[in-house]
Structure formats: C-alpha cells, structure tokens
CSV table of C-alpha atoms in Angstrom, one decimal:
chain,number,residue,atom,x,y,z
A,1,MET,CA,-0.2,0.1,-0.3
A,2,ASN,CA,2.8,2.3,0.9
A,3,GLU,CA,4.0,2.0,-2.5
A,4,GLU,CA,0.8,3.0,-4.5
A,5,TYR,CA,1.2,6.2,-2.2
A,6,ASP,CA,4.6,6.6,-2.4
A,7,ASP,CA,4.1,6.5,-6.8
A,8,ALA,CA,1.1,8.7,-6.4
A,9,MET,CA,3.5,11.3,-4.5
A,10,PHE,CA,6.0,10.9,-7.1
A,11,ASP,CA,3.8,11.6,-10.2
A,12,PHE,CA,2.5,14.8,-8.1
A,13,SER,CA,5.9,16.1,-7.4
A,14,ARG,CA,6.6,15.8,-11.6
A,15,GLY,CA,3.0,18.0,-11.8
A,16,GLU,CA,1.4,14.8,-12.9
A,17,PHE,CA,-2.1,15.7,-11.6
A,18,ASP,CA,-4.3,13.4,-13.1
A,19,SER,CA,-1.8,10.3,-12.9
A,20,ALA,CA,-1.3,11.1,-8.9
A,21,ILE,CA,-5.2,11.2,-8.6
A,22,VAL,CA,-6.0,7.9,-10.3
A,23,LYS,CA,-3.4,6.7,-8.0
A,24,LEU,CA,-4.5,8.3,-4.9
A,25,THR,CA,-8.0,7.5,-5.3
A,26,GLU,CA,-6.8,3.7,-5.7
A,27,VAL,CA,-5.1,4.0,-2.4
A,28,LEU,CA,-8.2,5.4,-0.6
A,29,ALA,CA,-10.8,2.9,-2.2
A,30,ARG,CA,-8.3,0.2,-0.4
A,31,GLU,CA,-7.7,2.2,2.8
A,32,PRO,CA,-10.5,4.9,3.3
A,33,ASN,CA,-8.9,6.0,6.4
A,34,HIS,CA,-5.1,6.8,4.5
A,35,PHE,CA,-4.8,10.3,6.0
A,36,ASP,CA,-1.7,11.6,4.0
A,37,ALA,CA,-3.4,10.4,0.4
A,38,GLN,CA,-6.6,12.3,1.5
A,39,LEU,CA,-4.8,15.1,2.1
A,40,ALA,CA,-2.9,15.1,-1.1
A,41,LEU,CA,-5.8,14.6,-3.1
A,42,GLY,CA,-7.3,17.7,-2.0
A,43,MET,CA,-3.8,19.1,-3.4
A,44,ALA,CA,-3.5,17.5,-6.2
A,45,TYR,CA,-7.4,18.9,-7.6
A,46,TYR,CA,-6.2,22.5,-6.3
A,47,ARG,CA,-3.3,22.2,-8.6
A,48,LYS,CA,-5.3,21.4,-11.4
A,49,GLY,CA,-7.4,24.6,-10.4
A,50,ASP,CA,-10.7,22.1,-9.5
A,51,TYR,CA,-11.6,24.2,-6.4
A,52,ALA,CA,-14.6,22.8,-5.6
A,53,THR,CA,-13.3,19.0,-5.9
A,54,ALA,CA,-10.4,20.0,-3.8
A,55,ILE,CA,-12.7,21.4,-0.9
A,56,VAL,CA,-14.5,18.2,-1.1
A,57,GLU,CA,-11.9,15.7,-0.5
A,58,GLY,CA,-10.1,18.7,1.9
A,59,LEU,CA,-13.4,18.5,4.3
A,60,LYS,CA,-12.7,14.3,4.2
A,61,ALA,CA,-9.3,14.8,5.4
A,62,GLU,CA,-10.8,17.2,8.4
A,63,LYS,CA,-13.2,14.5,8.9
A,64,LEU,CA,-10.1,12.1,9.6
A,65,ARG,CA,-8.2,14.3,11.5
A,66,PRO,CA,-10.3,17.6,12.7
A,67,GLN,CA,-7.6,19.2,14.7
A,68,GLU,CA,-4.5,19.0,12.2
A,69,GLN,CA,-3.0,22.1,11.2
A,70,LEU,CA,-2.3,21.5,7.6
A,71,VAL,CA,-5.8,20.2,6.6
A,72,HIS,CA,-7.0,23.9,7.8
A,73,THR,CA,-4.2,25.4,5.9
A,74,ASN,CA,-5.3,23.8,2.9
A,75,LEU,CA,-9.1,24.5,3.1
A,76,SER,CA,-8.2,27.9,3.6
A,77,LEU,CA,-6.6,28.0,0.1
A,78,PHE,CA,-9.0,26.1,-1.5
A,79,TYR,CA,-11.7,28.2,-0.2
A,80,MET,CA,-9.6,31.8,-1.3
A,81,LYS,CA,-9.1,30.5,-4.5
A,82,ALA,CA,-12.7,29.5,-4.9
A,83,GLY,CA,-13.8,32.8,-3.4
A,84,ASP,CA,-15.5,32.3,-0.2
A,85,LYS,CA,-13.1,34.4,1.9
A,86,VAL,CA,-15.0,34.3,5.0
A,87,THR,CA,-14.9,30.5,5.0
A,88,ALA,CA,-11.0,30.5,4.0
A,89,GLU,CA,-10.7,33.1,7.2
A,90,LYS,CA,-12.5,31.0,9.6
A,91,HIS,CA,-10.3,27.7,8.4
A,92,GLY,CA,-7.1,30.1,8.3
A,93,LEU,CA,-8.0,30.8,12.1
A,94,GLN,CA,-8.3,27.3,13.2
A,95,ALA,CA,-4.9,26.5,11.3
A,96,LYS,CA,-3.8,29.0,13.4
A,97,ILE,CA,-5.2,27.7,16.6
A,98,GLU,CA,-4.0,24.1,16.0
A,99,SER,CA,-0.1,25.7,15.8
A,100,TRP,CA,-1.3,27.2,19.1
A,101,ARG,CA,-2.4,23.6,20.3
A,102,ALA,CA,0.5,22.0,19.1
A,103,ASP,CA,3.0,24.7,20.8
A,104,ALA,CA,1.4,24.2,24.0
A,105,LYS,CA,1.8,20.7,24.1
A,106,ALA,CA,5.4,20.5,23.3
A,107,ALA,CA,5.6,23.3,25.9
A,108,ALA,CA,3.9,21.3,28.3
A,109,PRO,CA,6.3,19.1,31.2
A,110,ALA,CA,6.5,15.8,30.4
A,111,THR,CA,4.2,13.3,32.7
A,112,GLY,CA,6.1,10.0,32.1
A,113,THR,CA,8.4,8.3,34.2
A,114,GLU,CA,11.4,8.2,31.9
A,115,PRO,CA,14.5,9.3,34.4
A,116,GLU,CA,15.7,11.6,31.4
A,117,LEU,CA,12.3,13.4,31.2
A,118,GLN,CA,12.2,14.3,35.5
A,119,MET,CA,13.0,17.4,36.6
A,120,ALA,CA,16.2,17.6,38.0
A,121,LYS,CA,16.1,17.2,42.0
A,122,GLN,CA,18.2,19.8,44.3
A,123,THR,CA,21.0,18.4,45.5
A,124,PRO,CA,21.2,18.3,49.2
A,125,GLN,CA,23.6,20.4,51.4
A,126,PRO,CA,26.8,18.5,52.9
A,127,MET,CA,26.1,17.4,56.5
A,128,LYS,CA,28.1,19.7,59.0
A,129,PHE,CA,29.2,17.8,62.0
A,130,PRO,CA,29.4,19.4,65.5
A,131,SER,CA,33.0,20.4,66.7
A,132,GLN,CA,34.9,17.9,68.2
A,133,PRO,CA,37.3,19.6,71.0
A,134,TRP,CA,38.9,16.1,71.8
A,135,LYS,CA,40.3,16.0,68.8
A,136,LYS,CA,42.1,19.3,68.4
A,137,LYS,CA,46.3,19.2,67.1
A,138,LYS,CA,48.3,19.4,69.8
A,139,ALA,CA,50.8,22.1,69.1
C-alpha cells in the first residue's frame, strides 16, 4: 500500500496531477482512512485548478483529523481560490489555533516516568558535624 502511495506522490511531485489523482483514489478505495493520501488528493485537485473538488476532498481529510493544522491551512487556501473569503478566514484561524495547540503540547512538561524526562532534583547540602574539641591538634 505504501508503494502505491509513494508512486502517487512521485507523480504529484512531477506535476502529473491526473495520474496522481487516479493512484490516490485507488489507495483510498482500499484504505479509506489513509490520511496522507486524502490530504494529497485535495491538493492534487487544487493544483489542477478544480477548487470545488479540492474542497470536497479537503473536508474528507478534516473528518479524519479535525485538529490537524495542515488540513485547515489547505482548506483556507482552497476556499480563498474558490472565492469564499469568509470560510477561508475561518479555516485560516482554525489552522492558527491548531498551531498554538501544538506549541502548547510541545511546551508542556513531560509526565512520563522516564528518568531523563523528570525534573532535576536539588542536590542536598553536605552534613556538618558538630565540633569535636577532643580531636584538637596539639601544637
């Protein structure tokens, strides 16, 4: 399955969008939840100038991963080219929110039990022993 997806992406990278669309559609027929193929399919239609179909395919990607920043970035682009500025701005804002959400997750302290992810513990102060007058050096 990955080989078919890779072939489709190779076609996409060469600007052979019709071929990429056929191959991506075949991948999705066998594996409907293949997120990367769904996302690429929308972009392939966009590159062909078929903005209406790009939006349809982009909305399918949104159903697979509603909090994916790239989905909303693409949808914003698709809607803008289709002339729907209001919906484009909505998805642009959603993309920004997802970016912030990702940044917050990355900055959150780790809660795992891995020792390298735990906070450093303070080094204890060395113990001081009381003076021992019977051990004074003789001069």
